[in-house]
Coordinates of C-alpha atoms in Angstrom, one line a residue:
X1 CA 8.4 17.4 23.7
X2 CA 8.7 15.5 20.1
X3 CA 5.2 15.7 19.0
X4 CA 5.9 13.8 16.0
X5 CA 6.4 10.1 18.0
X6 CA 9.1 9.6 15.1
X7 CA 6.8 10.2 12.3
X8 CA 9.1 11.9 9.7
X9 CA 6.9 15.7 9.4
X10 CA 10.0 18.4 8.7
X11 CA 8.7 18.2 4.7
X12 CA 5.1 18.3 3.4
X13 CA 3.9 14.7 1.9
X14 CA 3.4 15.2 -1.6
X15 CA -0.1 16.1 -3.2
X16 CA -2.2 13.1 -4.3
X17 CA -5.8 12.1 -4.7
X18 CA -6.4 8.3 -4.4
X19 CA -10.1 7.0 -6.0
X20 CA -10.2 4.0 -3.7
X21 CA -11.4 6.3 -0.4
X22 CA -14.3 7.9 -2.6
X23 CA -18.1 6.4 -1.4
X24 CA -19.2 5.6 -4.7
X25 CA -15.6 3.2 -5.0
X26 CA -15.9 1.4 -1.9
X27 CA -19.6 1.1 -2.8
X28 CA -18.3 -0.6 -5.5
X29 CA -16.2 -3.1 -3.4
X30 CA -18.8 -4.0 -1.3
X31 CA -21.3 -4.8 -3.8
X32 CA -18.6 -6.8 -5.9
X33 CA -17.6 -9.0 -3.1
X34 CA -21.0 -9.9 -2.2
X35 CA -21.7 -7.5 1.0
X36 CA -24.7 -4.4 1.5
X37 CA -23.3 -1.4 1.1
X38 CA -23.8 2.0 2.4
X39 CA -26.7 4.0 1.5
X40 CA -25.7 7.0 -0.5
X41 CA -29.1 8.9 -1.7
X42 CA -29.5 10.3 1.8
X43 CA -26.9 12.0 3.5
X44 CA -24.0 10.6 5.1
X45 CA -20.9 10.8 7.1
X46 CA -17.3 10.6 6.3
X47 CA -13.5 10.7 8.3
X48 CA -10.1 10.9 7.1
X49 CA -7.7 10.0 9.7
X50 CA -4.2 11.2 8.6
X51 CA -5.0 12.9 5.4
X52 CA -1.7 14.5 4.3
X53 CA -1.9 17.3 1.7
X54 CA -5.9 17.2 1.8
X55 CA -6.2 17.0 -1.5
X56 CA -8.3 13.1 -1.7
X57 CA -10.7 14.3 1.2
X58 CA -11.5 18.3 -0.6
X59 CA -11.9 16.7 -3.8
X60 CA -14.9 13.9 -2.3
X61 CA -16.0 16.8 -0.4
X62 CA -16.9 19.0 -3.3
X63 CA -17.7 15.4 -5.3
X64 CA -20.5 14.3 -2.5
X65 CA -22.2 17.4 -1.5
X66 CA -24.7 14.6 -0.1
X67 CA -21.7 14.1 2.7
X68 CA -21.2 15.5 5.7
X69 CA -16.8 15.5 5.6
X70 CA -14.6 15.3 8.4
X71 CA -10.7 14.8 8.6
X72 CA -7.4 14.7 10.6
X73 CA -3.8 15.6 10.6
X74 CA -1.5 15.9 13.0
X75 CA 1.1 18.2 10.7
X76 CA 0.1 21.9 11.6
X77 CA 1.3 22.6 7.4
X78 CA -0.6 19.7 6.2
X79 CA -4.0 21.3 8.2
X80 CA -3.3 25.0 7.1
X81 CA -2.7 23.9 3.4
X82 CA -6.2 22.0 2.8
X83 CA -8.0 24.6 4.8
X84 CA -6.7 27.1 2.3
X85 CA -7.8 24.8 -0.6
X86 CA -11.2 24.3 1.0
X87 CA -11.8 28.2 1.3
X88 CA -10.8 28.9 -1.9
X89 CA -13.4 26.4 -3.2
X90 CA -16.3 27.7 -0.8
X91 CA -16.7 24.0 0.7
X92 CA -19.2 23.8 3.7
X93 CA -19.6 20.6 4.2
X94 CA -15.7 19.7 5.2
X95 CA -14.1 20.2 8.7
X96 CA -10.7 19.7 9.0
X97 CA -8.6 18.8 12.5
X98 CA -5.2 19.5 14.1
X99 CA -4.5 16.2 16.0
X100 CA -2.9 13.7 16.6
X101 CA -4.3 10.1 16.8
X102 CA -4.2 9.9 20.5
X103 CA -5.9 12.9 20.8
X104 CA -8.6 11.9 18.2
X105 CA -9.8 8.6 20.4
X106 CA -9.3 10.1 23.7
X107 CA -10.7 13.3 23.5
X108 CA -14.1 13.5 25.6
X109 CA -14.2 17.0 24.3
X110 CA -14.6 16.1 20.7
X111 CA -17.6 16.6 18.8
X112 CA -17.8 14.0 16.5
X113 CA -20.9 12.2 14.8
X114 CA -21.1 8.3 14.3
X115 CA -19.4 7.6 10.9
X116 CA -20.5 5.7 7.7
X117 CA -16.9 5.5 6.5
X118 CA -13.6 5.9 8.1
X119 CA -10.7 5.8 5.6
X120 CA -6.9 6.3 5.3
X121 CA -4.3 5.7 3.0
X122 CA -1.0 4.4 4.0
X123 CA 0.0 5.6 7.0
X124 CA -1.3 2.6 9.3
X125 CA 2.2 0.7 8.5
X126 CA 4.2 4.6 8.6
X127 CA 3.2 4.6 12.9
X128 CA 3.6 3.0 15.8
X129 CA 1.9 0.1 17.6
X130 CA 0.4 2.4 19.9
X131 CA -1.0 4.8 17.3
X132 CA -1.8 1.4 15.4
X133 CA -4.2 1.1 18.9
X134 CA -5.2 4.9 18.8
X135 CA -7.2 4.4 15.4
X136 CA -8.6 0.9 16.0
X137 CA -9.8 2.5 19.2
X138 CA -10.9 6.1 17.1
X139 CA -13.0 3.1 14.5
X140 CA -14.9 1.2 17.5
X141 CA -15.4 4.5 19.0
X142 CA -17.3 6.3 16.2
X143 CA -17.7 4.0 13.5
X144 CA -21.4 2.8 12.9
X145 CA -22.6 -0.7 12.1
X146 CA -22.8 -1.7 8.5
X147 CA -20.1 1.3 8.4
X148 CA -16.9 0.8 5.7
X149 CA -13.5 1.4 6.4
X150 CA -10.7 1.6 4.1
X151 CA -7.0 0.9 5.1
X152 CA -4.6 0.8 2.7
X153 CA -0.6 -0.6 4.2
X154 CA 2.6 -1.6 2.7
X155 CA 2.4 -5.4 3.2
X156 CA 4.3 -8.6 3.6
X157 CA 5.7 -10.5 2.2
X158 CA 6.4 -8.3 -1.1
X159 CA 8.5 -5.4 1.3
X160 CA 10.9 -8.5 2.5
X161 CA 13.7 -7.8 0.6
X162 CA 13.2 -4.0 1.3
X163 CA 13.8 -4.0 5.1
X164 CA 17.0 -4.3 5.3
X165 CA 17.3 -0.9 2.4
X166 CA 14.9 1.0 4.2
X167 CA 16.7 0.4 7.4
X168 CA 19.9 1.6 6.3
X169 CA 17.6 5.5 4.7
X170 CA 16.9 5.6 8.5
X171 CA 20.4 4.8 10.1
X172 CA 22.1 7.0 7.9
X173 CA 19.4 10.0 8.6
X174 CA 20.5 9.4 12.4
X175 CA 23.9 9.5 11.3
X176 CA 24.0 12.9 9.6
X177 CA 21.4 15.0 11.0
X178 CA 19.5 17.2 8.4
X179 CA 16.3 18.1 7.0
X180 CA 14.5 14.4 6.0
X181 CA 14.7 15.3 2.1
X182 CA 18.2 16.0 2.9
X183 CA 19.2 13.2 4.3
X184 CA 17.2 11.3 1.4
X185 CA 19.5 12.8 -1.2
X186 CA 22.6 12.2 0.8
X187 CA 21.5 8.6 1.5
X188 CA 20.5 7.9 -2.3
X189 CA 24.2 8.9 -3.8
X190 CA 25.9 6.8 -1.1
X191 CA 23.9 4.1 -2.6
X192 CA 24.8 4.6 -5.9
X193 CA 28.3 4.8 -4.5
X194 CA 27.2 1.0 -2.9
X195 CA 26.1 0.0 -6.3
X196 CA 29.0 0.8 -8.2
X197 CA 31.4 -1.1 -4.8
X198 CA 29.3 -4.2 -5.5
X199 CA 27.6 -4.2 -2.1
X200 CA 25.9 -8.5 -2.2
X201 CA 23.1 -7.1 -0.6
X202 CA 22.3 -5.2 -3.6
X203 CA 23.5 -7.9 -6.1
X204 CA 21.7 -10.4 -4.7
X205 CA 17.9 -8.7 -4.9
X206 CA 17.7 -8.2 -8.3
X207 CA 14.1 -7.6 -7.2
X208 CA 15.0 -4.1 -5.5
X209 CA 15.8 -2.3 -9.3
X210 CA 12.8 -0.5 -9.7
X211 CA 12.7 0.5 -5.7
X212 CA 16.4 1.9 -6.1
X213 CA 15.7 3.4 -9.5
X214 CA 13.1 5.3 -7.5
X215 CA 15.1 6.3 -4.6
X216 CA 17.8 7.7 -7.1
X217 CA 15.3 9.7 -8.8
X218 CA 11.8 10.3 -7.0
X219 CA 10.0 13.0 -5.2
X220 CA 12.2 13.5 -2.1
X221 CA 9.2 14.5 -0.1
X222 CA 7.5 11.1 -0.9
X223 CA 10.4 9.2 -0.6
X224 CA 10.4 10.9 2.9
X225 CA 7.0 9.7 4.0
X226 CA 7.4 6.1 2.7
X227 CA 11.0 5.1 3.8
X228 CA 12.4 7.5 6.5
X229 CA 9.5 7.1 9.9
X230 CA 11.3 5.3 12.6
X231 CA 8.3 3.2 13.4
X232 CA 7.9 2.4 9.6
X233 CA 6.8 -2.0 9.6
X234 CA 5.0 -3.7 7.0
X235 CA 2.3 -6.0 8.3
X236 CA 1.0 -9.2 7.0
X237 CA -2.8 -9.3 6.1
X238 CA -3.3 -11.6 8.8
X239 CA -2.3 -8.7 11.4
X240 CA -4.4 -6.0 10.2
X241 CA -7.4 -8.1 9.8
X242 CA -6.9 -9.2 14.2
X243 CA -6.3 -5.6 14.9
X244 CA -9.8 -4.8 13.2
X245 CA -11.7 -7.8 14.6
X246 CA -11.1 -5.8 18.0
X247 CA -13.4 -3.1 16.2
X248 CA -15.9 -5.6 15.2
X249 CA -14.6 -5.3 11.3
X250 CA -14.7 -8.0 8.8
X251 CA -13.3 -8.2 5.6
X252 CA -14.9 -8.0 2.9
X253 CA -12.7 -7.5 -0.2
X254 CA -9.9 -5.4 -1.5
X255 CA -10.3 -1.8 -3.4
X256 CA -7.7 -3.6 -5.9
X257 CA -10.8 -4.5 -7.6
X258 CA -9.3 -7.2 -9.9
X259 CA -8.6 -9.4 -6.6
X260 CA -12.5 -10.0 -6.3
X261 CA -11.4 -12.7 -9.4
X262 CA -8.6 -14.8 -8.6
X263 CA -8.9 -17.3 -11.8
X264 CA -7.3 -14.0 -13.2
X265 CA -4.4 -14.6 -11.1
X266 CA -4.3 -17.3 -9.6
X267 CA -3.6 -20.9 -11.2
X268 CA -6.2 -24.1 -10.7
X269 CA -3.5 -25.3 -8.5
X270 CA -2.9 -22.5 -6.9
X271 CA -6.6 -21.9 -5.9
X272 CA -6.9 -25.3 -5.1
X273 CA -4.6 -24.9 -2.2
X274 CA -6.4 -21.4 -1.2
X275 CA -9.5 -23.6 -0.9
X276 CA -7.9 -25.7 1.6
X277 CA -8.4 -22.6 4.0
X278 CA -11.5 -22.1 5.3
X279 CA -10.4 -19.0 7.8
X280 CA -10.6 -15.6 5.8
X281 CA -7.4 -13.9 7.1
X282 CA -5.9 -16.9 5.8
X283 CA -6.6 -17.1 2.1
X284 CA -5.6 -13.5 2.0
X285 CA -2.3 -14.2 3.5
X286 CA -1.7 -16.8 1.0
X287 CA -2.5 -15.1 -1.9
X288 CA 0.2 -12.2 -0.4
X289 CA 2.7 -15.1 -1.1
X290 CA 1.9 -16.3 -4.3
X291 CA 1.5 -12.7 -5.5
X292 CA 4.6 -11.5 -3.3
X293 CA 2.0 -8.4 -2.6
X294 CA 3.7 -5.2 -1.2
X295 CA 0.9 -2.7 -0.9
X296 CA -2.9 -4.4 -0.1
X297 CA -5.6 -1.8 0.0
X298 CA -8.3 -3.5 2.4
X299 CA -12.2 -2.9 2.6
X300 CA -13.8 -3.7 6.0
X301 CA -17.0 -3.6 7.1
X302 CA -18.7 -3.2 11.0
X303 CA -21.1 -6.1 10.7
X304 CA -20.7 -7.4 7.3
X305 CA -24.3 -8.4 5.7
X306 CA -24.3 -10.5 2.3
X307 CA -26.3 -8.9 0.1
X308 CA -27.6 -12.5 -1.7
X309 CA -27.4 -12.7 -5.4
X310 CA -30.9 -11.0 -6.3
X311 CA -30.1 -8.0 -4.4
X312 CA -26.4 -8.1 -5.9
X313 CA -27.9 -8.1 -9.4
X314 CA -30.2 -5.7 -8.6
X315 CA -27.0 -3.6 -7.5
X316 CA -24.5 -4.0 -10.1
X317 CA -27.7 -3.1 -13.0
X318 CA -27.6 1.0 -11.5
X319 CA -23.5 0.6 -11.9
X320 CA -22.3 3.3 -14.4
X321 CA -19.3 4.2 -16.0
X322 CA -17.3 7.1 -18.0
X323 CA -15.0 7.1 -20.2
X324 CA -12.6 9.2 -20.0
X325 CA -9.6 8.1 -21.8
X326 CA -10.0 7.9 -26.2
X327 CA -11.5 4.5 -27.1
X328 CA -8.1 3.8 -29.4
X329 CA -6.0 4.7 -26.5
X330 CA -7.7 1.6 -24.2
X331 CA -5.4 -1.2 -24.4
X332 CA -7.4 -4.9 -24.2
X333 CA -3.7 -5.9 -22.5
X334 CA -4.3 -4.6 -18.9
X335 CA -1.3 -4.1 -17.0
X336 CA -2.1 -4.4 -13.4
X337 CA -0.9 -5.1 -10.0
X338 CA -2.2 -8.7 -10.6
X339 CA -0.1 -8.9 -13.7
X340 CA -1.7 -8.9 -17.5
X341 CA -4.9 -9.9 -18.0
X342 CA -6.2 -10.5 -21.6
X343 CA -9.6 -8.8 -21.9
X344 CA -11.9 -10.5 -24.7
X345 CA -12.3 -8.5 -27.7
X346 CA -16.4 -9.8 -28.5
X347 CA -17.3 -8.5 -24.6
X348 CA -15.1 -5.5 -24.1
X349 CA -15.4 -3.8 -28.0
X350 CA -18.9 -3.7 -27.3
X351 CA -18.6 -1.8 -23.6
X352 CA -16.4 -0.2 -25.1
X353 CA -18.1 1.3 -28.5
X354 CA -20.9 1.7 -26.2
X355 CA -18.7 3.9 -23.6
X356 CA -17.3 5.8 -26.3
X357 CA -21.3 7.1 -27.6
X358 CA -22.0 8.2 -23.5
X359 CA -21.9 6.9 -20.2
X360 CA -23.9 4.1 -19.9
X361 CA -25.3 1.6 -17.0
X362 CA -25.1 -2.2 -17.0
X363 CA -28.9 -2.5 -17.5
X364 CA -28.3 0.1 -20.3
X365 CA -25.7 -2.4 -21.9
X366 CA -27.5 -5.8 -21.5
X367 CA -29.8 -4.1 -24.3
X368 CA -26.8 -3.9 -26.8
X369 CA -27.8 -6.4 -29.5
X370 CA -23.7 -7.9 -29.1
X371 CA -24.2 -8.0 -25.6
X372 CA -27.9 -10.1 -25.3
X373 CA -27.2 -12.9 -23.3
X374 CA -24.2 -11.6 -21.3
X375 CA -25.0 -12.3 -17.4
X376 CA -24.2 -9.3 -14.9
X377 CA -21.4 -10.3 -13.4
X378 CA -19.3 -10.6 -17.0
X379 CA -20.4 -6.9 -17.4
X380 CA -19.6 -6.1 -14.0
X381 CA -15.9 -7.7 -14.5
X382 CA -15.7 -5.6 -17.5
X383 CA -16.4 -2.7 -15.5
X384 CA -13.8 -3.3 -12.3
X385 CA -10.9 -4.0 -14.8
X386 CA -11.4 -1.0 -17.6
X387 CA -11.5 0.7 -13.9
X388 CA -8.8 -0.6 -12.2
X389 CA -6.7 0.1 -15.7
X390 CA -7.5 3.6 -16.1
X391 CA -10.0 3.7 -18.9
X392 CA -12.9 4.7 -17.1
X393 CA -14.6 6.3 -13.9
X394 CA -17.7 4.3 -12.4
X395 CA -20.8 5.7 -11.0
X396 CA -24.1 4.8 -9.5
X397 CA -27.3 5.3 -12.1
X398 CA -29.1 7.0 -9.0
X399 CA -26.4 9.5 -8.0
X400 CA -25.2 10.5 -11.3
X401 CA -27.4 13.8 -11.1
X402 CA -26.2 15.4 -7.8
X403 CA -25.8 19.3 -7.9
X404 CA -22.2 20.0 -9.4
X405 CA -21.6 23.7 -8.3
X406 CA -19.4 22.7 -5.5
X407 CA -17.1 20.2 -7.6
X408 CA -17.1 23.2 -10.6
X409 CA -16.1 25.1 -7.9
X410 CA -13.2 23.5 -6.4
X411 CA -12.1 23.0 -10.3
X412 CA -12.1 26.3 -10.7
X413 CA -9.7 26.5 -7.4
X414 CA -7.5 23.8 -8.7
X415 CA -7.6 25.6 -12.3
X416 CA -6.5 28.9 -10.5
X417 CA -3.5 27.4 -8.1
X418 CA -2.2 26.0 -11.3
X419 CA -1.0 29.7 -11.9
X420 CA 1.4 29.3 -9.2
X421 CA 2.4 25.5 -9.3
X422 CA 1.8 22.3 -10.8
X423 CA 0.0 20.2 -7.6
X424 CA -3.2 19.5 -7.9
X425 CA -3.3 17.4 -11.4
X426 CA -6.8 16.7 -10.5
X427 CA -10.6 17.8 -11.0
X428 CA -14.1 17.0 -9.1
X429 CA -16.8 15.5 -10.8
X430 CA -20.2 15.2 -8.7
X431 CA -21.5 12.2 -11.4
X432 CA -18.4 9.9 -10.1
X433 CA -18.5 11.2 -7.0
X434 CA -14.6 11.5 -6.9
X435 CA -11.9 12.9 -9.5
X436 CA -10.6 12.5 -12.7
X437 CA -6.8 13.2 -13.2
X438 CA -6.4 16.8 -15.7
X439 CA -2.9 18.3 -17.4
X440 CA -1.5 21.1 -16.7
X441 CA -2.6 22.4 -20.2
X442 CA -6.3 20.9 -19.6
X443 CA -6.7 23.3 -16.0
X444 CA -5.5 26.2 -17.7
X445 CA -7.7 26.1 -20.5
X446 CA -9.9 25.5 -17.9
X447 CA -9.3 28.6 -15.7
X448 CA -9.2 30.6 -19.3
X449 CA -12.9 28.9 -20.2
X450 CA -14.2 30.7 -16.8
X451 CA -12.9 34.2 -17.2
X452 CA -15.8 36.8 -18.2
X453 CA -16.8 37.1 -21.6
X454 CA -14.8 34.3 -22.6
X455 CA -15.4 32.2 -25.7
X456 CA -15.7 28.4 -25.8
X457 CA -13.5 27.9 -29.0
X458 CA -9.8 26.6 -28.9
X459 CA -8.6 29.8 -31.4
X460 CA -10.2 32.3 -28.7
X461 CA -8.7 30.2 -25.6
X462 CA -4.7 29.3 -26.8
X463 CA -3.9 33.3 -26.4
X464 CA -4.9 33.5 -22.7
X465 CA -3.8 30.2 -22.2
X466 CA -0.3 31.2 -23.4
X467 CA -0.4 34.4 -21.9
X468 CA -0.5 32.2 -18.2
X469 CA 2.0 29.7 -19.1
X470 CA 4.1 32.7 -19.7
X471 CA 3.2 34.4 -16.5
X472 CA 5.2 31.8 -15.2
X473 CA 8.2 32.1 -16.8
X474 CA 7.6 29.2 -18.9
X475 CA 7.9 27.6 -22.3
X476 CA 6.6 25.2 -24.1
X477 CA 8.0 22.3 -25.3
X478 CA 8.2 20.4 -28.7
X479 CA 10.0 17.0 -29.5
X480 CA 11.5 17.5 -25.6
X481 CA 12.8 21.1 -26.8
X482 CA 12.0 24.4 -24.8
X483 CA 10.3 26.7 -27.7
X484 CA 11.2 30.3 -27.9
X485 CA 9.2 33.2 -29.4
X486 CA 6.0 33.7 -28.7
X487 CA 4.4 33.0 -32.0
X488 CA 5.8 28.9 -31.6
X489 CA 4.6 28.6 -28.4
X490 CA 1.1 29.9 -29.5
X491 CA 1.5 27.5 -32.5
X492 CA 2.0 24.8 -29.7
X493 CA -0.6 26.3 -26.9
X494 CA -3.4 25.8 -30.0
X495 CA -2.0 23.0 -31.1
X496 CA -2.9 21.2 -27.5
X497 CA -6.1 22.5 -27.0
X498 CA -7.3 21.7 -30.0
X499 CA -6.3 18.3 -29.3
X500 CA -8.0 18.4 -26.0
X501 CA -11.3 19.8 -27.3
X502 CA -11.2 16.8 -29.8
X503 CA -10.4 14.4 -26.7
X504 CA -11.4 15.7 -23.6
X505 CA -14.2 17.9 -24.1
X506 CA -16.5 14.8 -24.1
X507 CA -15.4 13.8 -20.5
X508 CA -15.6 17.4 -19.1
X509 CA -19.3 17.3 -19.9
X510 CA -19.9 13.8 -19.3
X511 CA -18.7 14.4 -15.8
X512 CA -20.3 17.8 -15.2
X513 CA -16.9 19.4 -14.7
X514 CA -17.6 22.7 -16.0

């Protein structure tokens, strides 16, 4: 019997932790668009259907110690892999499944509460139509009202030109039988081969570049799990949002969070004609075509309530954020998936400046003398696009203080499995209430700062630091070249943690990591 319904499982998906499942994030959406969201002092309840590696569901676990965790996978590798993680970090409040998502919505046997979010990331457009049906029946099944799902898809019509690429990965794995990275690599040199014959179909999508570039030369595990399922069909907004109104869903915005603005993308003509639809499913789809979108990353809601604009204000004052790159490094040119968006120097510098002292609140930054007179929702726009660029990690005013020892915890877990590889570029932090991206460098030093008897000073931290870099056979590097004796690689080892002390210390603390 082929358990895997032509889902492409013979190699592990690759590690990653994506922010927009966390609580606090979706939160976010919710109370940006307009809508109530869920209740996050009080203890709450939380699914990942399909959750790959594990990492994204261990890290909010240990993040929300508030939340009651629950997640699925059908991939018996995927399952034994995040238990492992989960143990090491002591969690007690995740429980992870083996099975599939037939066996998820039809198993009478199944204890499972009613859920306040039900999330997952990618894979809806990676199945087929009747595992599509499996998990809009698993949402209307255990989902509760006013609950938020998250389902993030590849999407039309920004994959159009792809089809007939990604068509060809899956003929020619049916035409050489191998393992799926295999087949990858065999099926990415015979298209250099087609590159170099001057196939039209390559010539004439000068649009498919940067997706060929990355077929060439990506992680053949993820190229795996994005190109090579048999059932593998982007869908149009319009679809997903039907499939959901079966579970009683609306739509309420995108985790994208620079969408909730479209003069930032879209022209006065081009809103014009949005306006012209009236129907929801609609305007999103249209906006797909001006933006030719490819990925959407869509925030419903089982009985969407507006919040009205006292209770929104009210909201967005207790939203927080961190910031956790340095303040020269934040760029007021934001590259995003909407395109580049200008941020104004006399509204951001100050959020910025301010950031840069400590993490601070929008009712904390309406005081700021350059900053009087700003309303809410310009701070709040601030906010979703330093977010959405990378610059900082929000949080809510009224969770920032939960306990931290299960996020230190799984830090510590991720700063020991560094040791052995390079994975988990990730740490917990129970202020956001999700993670915050950490170097290989940064977890070491990390791992070295929580030895016994250590001492918190870059000099007392590069030896033992080095001393683990070389447990692994490894060098540094300078200028791209692979150092040799010890006493440069030391040089080098001090040299970065110095530098991280002088950058990153601030955010460690900030966040509670350690």
């Amino acid at each position: 019997m082929d358990w895997t319904a032509g889902y492409a499982s013979d190699v592990e998906y690759v590690a990653g932790y994506y922010q927009e499942q966390s609580p606090s994030y979706l939160n976010f959406v919710c109370v940006l668009n307009g809508y109530q969201p869920v209740n996050l002092e009080q203890s709450f309840t939380y699914f990942e259907l399909g959750f790959g590696r594990g990492l994204t569901v261990n890290v909010l676990a240990a993040a929300n110690p508030q939340g009651q965790f629950y997640a699925a996978d059908f991939n018996p590798a995927h399952v034994a892999g995040a238990r492992e993680l989960a143990d090491q970090a002591g969690l007690s409040n995740l429980t992870l499944y083996e099975k599939s998502f037939a066996e998820l919505a039809e198993d009478s046997q199944l204890d499972l509460p009613q859920f306040d979010f039900i999330t997952l990331h990618g894979i809806y457009t990676w199945v087929t139509a009747e595992n599509q049906q499996h998990i809009v029946n698993f949402i209307t099944k255990y989902l509760k009202p006013g609950g938020i799902v998250y389902l993030s898809y590849n999407a039309m019509p920004g994959w159009a030109a792809v089809l007939p690429l990604q068509r060809f990965l899956v003929e020619y794995a049916d035409a050489f039988p191998n393992r799926s990275n295999l087949q990858v690599e065999g099926a990415a040199a015979m298209i250099v081969k087609m590159e170099e014959a001057a196939a039209r179909y390559l010539l004439n999508h000068p649009s498919l570049k940067v997706r060929l570039e990355a077929i060439k030369s990506g992680n053949r595990n993820y190229l795996v799990h994005e190109y090579m399922h048999k059932h593998w069909a982007p869908r149009y907004h319009a679809d997903i949002a039907r499939d959901l109104a079966a579970a009683k869903m609306d739509f309420v915005g995108s985790a994208d969070l620079p969408f909730a603005y479209e003069n930032l993308y879209l022209s006065e003509e081009k809103r014009a004609l949005v306006d012209t639809m009236t129907e929801p499913a609609m305007r999103e789809t249209m906006k797909d075509y001006f933006l030719n979108t490819s990925f959407r990353k869509d925030v419903f809601v089982r009985g969407a309530r507006k919040l009205g604009s006292r209770k929104q204000t009210e909201a967005l004052k207790q939203l927080g954020a961190v910031l956790i790159k340095p303040r020269s490094e934040v760029d007021l040119v934001f590259k995003l998936t909407i395109g580049e968006v200008n941020g104004k120097a006399d509204l951001f510098n100050p959020v910025l400046d301010a950031l840069e002292r400590g993490p601070c609140a929008i009712d904390e930054l309406m005081l700021i003398p350059e900053l009087q007179g700003q309303v809410i929702a310009s701070l709040a726009q601030v906010i979703a696009l330093l977010a959405a660029s990378g610059a900082v990690r929000i949080y809510w005013k009224n969770l920032q203080h939960q306990p931290a020892e299960s996020a230190q915890a799984m830090n510590l877990a991720f700063a020991n499995q560094t040791q052995y590889s390079d994975e988990y570029q990730i740490f917990a932090s129970s202020v956001c209430g999700g993670g915050v991206s950490a170097t290989y460098i940064e977890r070491l030093t990390y791992l070295a700062s929580r030895e016994p008897h250590a001492v918190f000073t870059p000099e007392a931290l590069a030896p033992r630091v080095w001393a683990l870099v070389k447990g692994q056979g490894k060098n540094m590097l300078r200028d791209g070249k692979a150092l040799e004796t010890d006493e440069e690689n030391l040089d080098e080892v001090l040299s970065q943690v110095r530098s991280l002390f002088e950058t990153r210390l601030r955010v460690w603390e900030q966040l509670k990591l350690r």
